[in-house]
Coordinates of C-alpha atoms in Angstrom, one line a residue:
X355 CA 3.8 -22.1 -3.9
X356 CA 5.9 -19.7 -5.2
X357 CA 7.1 -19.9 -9.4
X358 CA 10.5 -18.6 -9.7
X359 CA 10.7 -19.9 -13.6
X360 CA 8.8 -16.8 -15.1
X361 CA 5.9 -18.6 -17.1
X362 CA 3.7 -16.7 -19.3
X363 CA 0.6 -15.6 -17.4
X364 CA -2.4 -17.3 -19.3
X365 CA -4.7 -15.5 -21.3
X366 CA -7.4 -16.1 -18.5
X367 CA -4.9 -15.0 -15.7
X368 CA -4.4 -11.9 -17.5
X369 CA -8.1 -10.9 -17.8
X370 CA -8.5 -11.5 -14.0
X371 CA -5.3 -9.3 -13.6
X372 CA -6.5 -6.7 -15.9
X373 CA -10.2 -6.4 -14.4
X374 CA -8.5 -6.1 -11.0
X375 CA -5.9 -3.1 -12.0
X376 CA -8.9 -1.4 -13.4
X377 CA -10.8 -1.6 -10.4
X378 CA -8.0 -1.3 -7.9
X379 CA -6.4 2.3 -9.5
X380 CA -8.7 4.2 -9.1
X381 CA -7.8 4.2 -5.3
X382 CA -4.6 4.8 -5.1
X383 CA -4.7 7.8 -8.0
X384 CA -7.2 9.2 -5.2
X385 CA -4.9 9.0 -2.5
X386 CA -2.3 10.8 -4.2
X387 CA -4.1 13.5 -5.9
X388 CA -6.2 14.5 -2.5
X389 CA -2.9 14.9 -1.3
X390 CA -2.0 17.2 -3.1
X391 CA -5.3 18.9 -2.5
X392 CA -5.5 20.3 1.2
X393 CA -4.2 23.9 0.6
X394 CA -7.4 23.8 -1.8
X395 CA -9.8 22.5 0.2
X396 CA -8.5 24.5 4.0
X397 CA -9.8 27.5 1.4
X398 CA -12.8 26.1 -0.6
X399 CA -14.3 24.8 2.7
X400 CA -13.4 27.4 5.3
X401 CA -11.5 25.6 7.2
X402 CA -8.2 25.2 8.6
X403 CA -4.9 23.4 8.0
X404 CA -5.7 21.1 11.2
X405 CA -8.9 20.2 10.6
X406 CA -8.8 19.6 6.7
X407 CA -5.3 17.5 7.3
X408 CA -8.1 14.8 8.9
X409 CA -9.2 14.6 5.0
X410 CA -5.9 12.1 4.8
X411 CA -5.5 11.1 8.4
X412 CA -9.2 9.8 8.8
X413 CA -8.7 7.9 5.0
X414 CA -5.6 5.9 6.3
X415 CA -7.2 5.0 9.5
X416 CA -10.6 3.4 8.1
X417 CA -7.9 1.6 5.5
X418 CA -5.9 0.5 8.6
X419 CA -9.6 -0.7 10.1
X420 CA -11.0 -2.5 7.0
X421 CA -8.3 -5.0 6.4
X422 CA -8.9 -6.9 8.9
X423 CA -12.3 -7.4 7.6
X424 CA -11.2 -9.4 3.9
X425 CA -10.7 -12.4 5.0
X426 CA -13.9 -13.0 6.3
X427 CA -15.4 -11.4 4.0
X428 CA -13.7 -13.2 1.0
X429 CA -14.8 -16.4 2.9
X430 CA -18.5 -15.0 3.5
X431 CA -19.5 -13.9 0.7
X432 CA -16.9 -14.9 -1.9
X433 CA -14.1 -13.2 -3.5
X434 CA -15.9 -12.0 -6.5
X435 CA -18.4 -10.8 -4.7
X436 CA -17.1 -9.1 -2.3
X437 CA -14.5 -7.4 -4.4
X438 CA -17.2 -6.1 -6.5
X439 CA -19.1 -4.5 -3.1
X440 CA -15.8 -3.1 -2.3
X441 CA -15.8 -1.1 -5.6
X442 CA -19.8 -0.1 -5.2
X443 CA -18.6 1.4 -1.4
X444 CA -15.8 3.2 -2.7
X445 CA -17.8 4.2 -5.7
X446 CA -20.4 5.5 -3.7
X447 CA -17.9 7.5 -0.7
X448 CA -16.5 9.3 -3.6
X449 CA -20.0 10.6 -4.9
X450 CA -20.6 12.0 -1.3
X451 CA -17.3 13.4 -1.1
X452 CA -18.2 15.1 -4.1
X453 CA -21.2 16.5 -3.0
X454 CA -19.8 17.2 0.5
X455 CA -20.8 21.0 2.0
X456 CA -18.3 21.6 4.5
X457 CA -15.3 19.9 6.2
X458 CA -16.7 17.7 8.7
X459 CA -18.9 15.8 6.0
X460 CA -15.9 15.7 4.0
X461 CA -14.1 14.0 6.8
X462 CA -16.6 11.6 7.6
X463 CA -17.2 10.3 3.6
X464 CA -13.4 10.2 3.1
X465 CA -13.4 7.9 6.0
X466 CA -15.9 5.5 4.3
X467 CA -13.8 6.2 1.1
X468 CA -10.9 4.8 3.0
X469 CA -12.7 1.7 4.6
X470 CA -13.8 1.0 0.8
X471 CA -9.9 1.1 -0.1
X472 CA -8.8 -0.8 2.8
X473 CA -11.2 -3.3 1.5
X474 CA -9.8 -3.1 -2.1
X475 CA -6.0 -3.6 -1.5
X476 CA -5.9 -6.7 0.2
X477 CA -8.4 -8.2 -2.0
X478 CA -6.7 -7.3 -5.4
X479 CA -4.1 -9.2 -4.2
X480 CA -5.4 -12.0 -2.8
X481 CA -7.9 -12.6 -6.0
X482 CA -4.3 -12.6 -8.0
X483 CA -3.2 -15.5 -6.2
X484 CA -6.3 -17.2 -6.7
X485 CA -6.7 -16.0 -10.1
X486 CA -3.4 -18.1 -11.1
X487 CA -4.4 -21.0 -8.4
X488 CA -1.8 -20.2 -5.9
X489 CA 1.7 -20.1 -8.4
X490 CA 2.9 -16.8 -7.3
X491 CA 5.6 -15.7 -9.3
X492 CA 7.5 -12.1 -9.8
X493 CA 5.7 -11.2 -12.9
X494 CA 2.0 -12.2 -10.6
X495 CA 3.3 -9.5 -8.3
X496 CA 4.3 -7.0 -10.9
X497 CA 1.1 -7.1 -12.7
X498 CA -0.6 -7.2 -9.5
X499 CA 1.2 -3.8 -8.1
X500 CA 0.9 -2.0 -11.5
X501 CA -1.7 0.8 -9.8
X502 CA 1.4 1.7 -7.1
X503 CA 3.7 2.2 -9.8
X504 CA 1.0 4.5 -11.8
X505 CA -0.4 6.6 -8.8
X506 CA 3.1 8.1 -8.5
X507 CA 2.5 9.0 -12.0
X508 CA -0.8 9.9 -12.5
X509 CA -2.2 10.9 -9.6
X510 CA -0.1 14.2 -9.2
X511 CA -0.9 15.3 -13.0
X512 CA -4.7 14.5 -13.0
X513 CA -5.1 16.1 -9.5
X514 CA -3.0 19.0 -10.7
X515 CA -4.9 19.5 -14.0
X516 CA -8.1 19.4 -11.6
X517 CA -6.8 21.4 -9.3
X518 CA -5.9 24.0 -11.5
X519 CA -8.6 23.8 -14.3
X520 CA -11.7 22.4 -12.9
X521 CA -13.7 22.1 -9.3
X522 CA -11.9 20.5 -6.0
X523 CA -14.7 18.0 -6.7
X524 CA -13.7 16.4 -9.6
X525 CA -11.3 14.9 -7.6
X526 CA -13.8 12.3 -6.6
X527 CA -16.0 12.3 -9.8
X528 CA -13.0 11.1 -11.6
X529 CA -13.4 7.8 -9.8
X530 CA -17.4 7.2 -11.0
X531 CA -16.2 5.9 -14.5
X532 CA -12.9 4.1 -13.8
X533 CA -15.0 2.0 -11.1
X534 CA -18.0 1.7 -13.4
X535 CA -15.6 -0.2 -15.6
X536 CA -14.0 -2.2 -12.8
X537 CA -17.1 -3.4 -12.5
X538 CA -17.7 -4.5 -15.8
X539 CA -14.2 -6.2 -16.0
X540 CA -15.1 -7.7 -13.1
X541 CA -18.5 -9.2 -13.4
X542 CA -16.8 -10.4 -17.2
X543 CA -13.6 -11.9 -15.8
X544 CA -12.8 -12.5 -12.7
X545 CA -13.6 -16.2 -11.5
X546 CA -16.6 -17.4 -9.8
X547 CA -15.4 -18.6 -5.8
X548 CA -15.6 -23.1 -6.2
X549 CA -18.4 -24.0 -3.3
X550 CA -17.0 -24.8 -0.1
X551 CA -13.7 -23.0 -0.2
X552 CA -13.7 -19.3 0.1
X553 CA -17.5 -18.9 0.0
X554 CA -17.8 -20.5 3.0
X555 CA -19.3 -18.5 5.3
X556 CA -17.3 -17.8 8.7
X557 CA -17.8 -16.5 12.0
X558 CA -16.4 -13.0 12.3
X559 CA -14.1 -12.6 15.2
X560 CA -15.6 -10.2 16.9
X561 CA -12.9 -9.7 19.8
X562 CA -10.1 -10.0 17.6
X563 CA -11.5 -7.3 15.3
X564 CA -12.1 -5.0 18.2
X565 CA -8.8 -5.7 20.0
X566 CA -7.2 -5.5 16.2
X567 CA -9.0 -2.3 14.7
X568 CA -8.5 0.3 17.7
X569 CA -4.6 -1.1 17.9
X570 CA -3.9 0.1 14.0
X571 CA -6.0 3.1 14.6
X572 CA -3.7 4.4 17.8
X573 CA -0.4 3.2 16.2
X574 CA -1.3 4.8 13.0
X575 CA -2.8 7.9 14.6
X576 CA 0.5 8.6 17.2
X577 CA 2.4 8.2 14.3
X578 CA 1.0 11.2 12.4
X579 CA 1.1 13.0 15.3
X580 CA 4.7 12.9 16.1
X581 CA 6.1 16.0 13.9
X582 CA 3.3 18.1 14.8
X583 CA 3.6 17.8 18.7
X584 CA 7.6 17.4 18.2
X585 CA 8.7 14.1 19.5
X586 CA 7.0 10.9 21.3
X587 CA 6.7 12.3 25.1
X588 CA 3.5 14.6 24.2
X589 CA 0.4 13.3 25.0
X590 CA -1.2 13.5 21.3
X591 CA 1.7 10.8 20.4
X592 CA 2.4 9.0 23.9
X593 CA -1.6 8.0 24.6
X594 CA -2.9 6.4 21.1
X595 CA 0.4 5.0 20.6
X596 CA 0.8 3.2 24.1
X597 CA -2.7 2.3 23.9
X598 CA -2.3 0.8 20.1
X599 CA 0.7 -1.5 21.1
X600 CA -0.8 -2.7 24.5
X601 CA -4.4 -3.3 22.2
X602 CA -2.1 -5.3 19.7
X603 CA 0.0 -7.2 22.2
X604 CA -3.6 -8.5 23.4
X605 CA -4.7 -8.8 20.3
X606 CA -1.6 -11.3 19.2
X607 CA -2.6 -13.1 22.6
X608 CA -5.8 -13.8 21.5
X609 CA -4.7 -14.8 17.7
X610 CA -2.1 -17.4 18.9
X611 CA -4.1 -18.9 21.5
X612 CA -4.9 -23.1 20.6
X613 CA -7.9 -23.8 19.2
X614 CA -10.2 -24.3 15.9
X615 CA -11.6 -20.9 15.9
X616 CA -10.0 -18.3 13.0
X617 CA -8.9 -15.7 14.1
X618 CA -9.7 -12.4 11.8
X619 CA -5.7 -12.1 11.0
X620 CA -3.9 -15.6 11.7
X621 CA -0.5 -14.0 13.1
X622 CA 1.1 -17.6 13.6
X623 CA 1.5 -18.0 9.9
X624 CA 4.3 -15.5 10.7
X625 CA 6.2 -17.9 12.0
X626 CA 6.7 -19.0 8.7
X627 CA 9.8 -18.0 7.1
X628 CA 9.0 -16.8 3.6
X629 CA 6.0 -15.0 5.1
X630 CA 7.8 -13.4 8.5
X631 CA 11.1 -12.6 6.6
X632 CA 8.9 -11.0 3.7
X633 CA 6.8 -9.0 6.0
X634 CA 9.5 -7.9 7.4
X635 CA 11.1 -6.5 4.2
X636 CA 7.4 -4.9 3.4
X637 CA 7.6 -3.1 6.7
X638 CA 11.4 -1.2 5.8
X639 CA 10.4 -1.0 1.8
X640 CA 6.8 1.1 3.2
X641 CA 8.8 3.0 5.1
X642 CA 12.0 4.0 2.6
X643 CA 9.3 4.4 -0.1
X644 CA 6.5 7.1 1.8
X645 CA 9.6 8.6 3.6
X646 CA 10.7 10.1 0.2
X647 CA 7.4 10.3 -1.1
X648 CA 6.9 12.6 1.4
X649 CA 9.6 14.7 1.4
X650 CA 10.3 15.1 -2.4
X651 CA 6.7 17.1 -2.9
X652 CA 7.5 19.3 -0.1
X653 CA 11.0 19.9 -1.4
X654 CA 9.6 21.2 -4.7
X655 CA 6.8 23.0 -3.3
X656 CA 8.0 24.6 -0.4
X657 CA 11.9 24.6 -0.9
X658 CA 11.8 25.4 -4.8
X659 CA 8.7 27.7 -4.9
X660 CA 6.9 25.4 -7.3
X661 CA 3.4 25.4 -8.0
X662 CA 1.1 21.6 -7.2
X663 CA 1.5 20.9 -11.3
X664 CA 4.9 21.5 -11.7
X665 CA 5.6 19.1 -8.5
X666 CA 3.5 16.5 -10.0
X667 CA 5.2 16.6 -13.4
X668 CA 8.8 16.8 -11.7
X669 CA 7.6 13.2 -9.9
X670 CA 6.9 11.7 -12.9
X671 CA 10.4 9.9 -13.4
X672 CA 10.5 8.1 -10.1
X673 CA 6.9 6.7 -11.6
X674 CA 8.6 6.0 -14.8
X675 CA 11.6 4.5 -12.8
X676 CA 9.4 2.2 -11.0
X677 CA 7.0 1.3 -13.8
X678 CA 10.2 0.1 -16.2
X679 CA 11.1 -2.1 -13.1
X680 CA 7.8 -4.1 -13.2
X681 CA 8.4 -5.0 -16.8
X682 CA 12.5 -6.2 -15.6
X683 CA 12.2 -7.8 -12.1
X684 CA 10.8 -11.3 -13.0
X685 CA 13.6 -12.1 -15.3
X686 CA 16.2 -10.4 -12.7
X687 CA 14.5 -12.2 -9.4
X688 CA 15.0 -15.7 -12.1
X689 CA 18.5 -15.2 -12.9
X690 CA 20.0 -14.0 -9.2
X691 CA 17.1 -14.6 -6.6
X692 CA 14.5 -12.5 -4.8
X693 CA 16.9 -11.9 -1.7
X694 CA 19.7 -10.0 -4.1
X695 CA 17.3 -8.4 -5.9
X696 CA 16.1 -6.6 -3.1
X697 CA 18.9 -5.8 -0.8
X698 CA 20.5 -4.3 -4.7
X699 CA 17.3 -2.3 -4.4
X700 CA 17.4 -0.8 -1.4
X701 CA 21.0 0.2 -2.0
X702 CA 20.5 1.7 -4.9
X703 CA 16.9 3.3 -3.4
X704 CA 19.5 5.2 -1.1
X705 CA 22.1 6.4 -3.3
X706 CA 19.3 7.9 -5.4
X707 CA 18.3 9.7 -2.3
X708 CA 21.5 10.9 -1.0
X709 CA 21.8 13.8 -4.0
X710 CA 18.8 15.4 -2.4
X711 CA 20.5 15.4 0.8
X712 CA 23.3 17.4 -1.2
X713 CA 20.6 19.4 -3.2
X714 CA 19.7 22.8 -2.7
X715 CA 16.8 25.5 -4.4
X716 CA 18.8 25.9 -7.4
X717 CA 19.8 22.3 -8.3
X718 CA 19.4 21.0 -12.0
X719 CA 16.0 19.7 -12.5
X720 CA 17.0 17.2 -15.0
X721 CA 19.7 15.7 -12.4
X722 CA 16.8 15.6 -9.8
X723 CA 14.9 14.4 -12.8
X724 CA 17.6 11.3 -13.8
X725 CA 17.8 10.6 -9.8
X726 CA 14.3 10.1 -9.2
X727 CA 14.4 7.6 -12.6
X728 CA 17.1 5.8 -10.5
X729 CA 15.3 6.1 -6.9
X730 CA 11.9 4.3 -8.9
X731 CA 14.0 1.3 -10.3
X732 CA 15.3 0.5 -6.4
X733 CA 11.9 1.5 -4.6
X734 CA 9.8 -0.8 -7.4
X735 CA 12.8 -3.7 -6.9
X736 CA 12.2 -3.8 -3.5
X737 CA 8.3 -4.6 -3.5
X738 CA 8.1 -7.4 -5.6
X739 CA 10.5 -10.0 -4.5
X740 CA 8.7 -10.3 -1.3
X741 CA 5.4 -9.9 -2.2
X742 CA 5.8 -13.1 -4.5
X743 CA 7.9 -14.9 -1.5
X744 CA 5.7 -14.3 0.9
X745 CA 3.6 -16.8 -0.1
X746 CA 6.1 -19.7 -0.6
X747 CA 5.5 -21.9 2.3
X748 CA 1.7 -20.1 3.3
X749 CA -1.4 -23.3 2.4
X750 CA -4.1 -22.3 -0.3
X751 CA -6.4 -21.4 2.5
X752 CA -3.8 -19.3 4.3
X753 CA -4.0 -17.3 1.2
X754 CA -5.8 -14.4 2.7
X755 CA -4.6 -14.4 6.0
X756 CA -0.6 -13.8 4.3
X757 CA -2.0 -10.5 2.1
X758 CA -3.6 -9.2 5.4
X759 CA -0.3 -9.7 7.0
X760 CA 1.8 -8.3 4.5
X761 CA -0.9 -5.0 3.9
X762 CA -0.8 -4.1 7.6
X763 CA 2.9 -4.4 8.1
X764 CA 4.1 -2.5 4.9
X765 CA 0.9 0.2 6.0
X766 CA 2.0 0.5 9.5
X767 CA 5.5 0.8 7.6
X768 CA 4.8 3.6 5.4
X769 CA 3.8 5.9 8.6
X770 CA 6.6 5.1 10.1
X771 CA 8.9 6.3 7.8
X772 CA 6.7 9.2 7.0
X773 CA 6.2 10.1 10.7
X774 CA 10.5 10.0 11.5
X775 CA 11.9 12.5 8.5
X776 CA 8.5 14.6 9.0
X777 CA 10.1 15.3 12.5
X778 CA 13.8 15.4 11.6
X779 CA 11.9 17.8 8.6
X780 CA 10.1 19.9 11.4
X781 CA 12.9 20.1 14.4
X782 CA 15.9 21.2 11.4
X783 CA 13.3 23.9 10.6
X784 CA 15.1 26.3 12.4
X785 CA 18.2 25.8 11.0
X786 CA 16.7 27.0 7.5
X787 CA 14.7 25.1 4.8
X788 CA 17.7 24.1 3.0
X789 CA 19.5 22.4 6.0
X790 CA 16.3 20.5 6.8
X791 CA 15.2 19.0 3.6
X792 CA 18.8 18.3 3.1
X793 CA 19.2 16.3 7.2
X794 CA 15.5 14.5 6.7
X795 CA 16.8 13.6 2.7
X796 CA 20.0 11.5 4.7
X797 CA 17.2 9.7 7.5
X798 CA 15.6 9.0 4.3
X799 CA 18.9 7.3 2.9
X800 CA 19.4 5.8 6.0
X801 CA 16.1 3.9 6.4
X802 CA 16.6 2.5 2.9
X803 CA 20.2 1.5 4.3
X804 CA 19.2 -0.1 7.7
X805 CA 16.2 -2.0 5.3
X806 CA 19.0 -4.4 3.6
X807 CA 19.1 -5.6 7.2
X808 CA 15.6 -7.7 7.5
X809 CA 16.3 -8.5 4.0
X810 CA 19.2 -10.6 4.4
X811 CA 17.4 -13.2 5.6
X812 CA 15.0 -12.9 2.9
X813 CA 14.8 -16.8 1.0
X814 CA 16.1 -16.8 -2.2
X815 CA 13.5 -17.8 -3.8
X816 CA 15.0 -20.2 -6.2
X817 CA 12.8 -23.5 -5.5
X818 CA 13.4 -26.4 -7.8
X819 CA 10.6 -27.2 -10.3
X820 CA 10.1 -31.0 -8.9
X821 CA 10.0 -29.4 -5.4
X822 CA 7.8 -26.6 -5.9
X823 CA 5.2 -29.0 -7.9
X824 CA 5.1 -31.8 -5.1
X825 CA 4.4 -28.8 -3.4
X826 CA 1.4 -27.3 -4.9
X827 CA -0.1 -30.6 -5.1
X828 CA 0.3 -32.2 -1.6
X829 CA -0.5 -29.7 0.7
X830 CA -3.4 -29.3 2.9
X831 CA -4.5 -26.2 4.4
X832 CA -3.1 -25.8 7.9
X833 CA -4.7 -23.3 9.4
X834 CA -7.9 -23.6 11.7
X835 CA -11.3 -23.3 9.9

């Protein structure tokens, strides 16, 4: 299924793409700019670093525990459709988070803010693939990812403006308008679901949903536990971790098993090996890209002394870096394949990062600045290749089931990385803040180092035309309806 001769997207392609970005952005810019909002609102909401750190922590986990849900809803109720409910929920979580009058309810709306987001990723990309009737290419994936390559960007410098200039709230205001006009965009472009395909209405799977959702949730949760309790053996870590892997050991039990019944996240597919090799990659390109995502704030703020505006502005070139990559990769991934397009990215992802292992509080800015332009080319070459691969050898109707894959793995991939150099970060401590931004900076390096592993075995992605058209046009879905 996959084009690897970089076509021109048509003009109705683009539409669909563009209502999607629209709709879709707004999301991540919020994840990035509440980030840098819980010093603010620990003091505007009298509470404390613990508590208000849930703000993030209970977001993640409600996106962990909603994508699950998009297949069946995509086959419910429709793609359209159910896109466009996914906007209205988000939409309406950031109203109450808004109007929220003390940490608790914040909490708890952010939490429905995140199941609206969990909703949203996996959709936009699986209404992409459908949107150009299952030709995945590089460019697809490019366009597709646009709103991860502008949240570095944006996100910091609007919630830094707001921050500084206007009410903690307008953090979630911001989102009433861009949504509004995902909406429109939406309702104008985006295709109608064909009878009988994915408006068919399914039968949730109930027991795979409660055997899937809890097993995120503790894997997720231990994970963003380890640096505060100091390692894996405490309790915090060791007892929603365990339980998540035994829950998701059961829970690829029950998927596997024979049968007609769907499960709600058809795990055999990776057995395939566009999809398994892909997910693989997403899994080690989550974690080299949060790992220094989380660290390089921090460095700025806490190393440097600077304020939550400057460190947004000082980001701005690994956004920039990653942006420019988007508009280069198809015609790279055409000329030397997806598999050495990545593997150059993760090398080069790592010897961007080594100069912060080297750096120290009074470093050049504009060398950190040229770096982080270098670090944004790798990290955005590393996404794209496999996103578009991924769905090679995957039926039309396996369609959804392959984004679900790929979003959990590169999620549970992103707090993995975070959760390792947050605890080399906190256990160097000791040592001085210079010697432990500078030893979590070279587990940094080293995760984007070991990631060339998995993606060795990436395909190349180089199918011939004849090949990939008797392709598009013979095949049946496979998996169980």
């Amino acid at each position: 299924m996959t084009e690897t001769t970089e076509a021109k997207l048509s003009p109705q392609v683009k539409n669909a793409l563009t209502a999607l970005i629209v709709g879709g952005i707004a999301a991540i810019l919020d994840s990035t700019m509440v980030t840098l909002a819980i010093h603010t609102l620990a003091v505007k909401l009298h509470s404390t670093a613990d508590t208000i750190q849930w703000v993030t922590t209970g977001f993640l986990l409600a996106m962990a525990v909603a994508i699950p849900v998009t297949g069946w809803a995509e086959r419910r109720w429709g793609g359209k459709r159910a896109w466009m409910a996914a906007l209205v929920l988000f939409m309406l979580a950031s109203v109450l988070c808004a109007v929220a009058w003390n940490d608790a309810g914040l909490i708890g709306f952010r939490a429905l803010q995140g199941f609206g987001a969990g909703l949203i990723f996996p959709l936009m990309q699986t209404l992409a693939v459908r949107a150009a009737g299952g030709r995945v290419s590089s460019r697809l994936m490019a366009a597709v990812s646009l709103p991860i390559a502008l949240g570095p960007i944006l996100g910091p410098v609007i919630g830094g403006v707001i921050l500084n200039w206007l009410s903690w709230r307008w953090l979630f205001l911001v989102n009433v308008p861009v949504i509004a006009a995902g909406l429109l965009l939406a309702w104008r472009f985006l295709p109608a679901d064909r009878p009988g395909s994915s408006a068919g209405r399914g039968r949730l799977d109930w027991i795979g949903l409660v055997l899937l959702a809890p097993a995120l949730t503790g894997i997720l949760l231990g994970l963003s536990q380890l640096s505060e309790h100091g390692g894996i053996g405490h309790a915090g870590v060791l007892v929603p971790l365990s339980a998540g892997v035994v829950l998701l050991g059961a829970f690829i039990a029950w998927a596997s098993r024979p049968g007609e019944r769907e499960p709600i996240v058809d795990v055999r597919q990776l057995r395939v090996r566009s999809l398994g090799s892909a997910s693989a990659v997403l899994f080690t390109a989550g974690a080299a890209m949060y790992a220094g995502m989380f660290l390089l704030p921090l460095y700025y703020q806490q190393l440097r002394g600077d304020s939550v505006l400057d460190a947004g502005l000082l980001m701005i070139p690994q956004g920039v870096g990653a942006l420019a990559s988007r508009f280069l990769i198809g015609r790279v991934v055409d000329r030397f394949g997806a598999r050495a397009v990545t593997i150059a990215g993760f090398l080069l992802a790592a010897v961007a990062t080594v100069p912060f292992a080297l750096a120290g509080p009074d470093t050049s800015l504009w060398w950190l600045g040229a770096v982080l332009l270098v670090r944004g080319l790798g990290i955005g070459a590393v996404l794209i290749p496999p996103m578009s691969i991924a769905y090679q050898d995957i039926q039309p109707a396996g369609i959804p089931h392959a984004t679900m894959n790929t979003r959990i793995v590169q999620q549970v991939g992103a707090s993995f990385g975070t959760a390792i150099v947050a605890v080399v970060l906190q256990s160097l401590l000791g040592q001085g803040a210079t010697g432990a931004f500078r030893g979590a900076f070279w587990w940094a390096a080293g995760i984007a180092v070991a990631a060339v592993i998995p993606a060795v075995v990436l395909p190349t992605g180089r199918r011939p035309a004849a090949s990939r058209s008797r392709h598009v046009l013979t095949t049946h879905p496979a998996q169980p309806k």
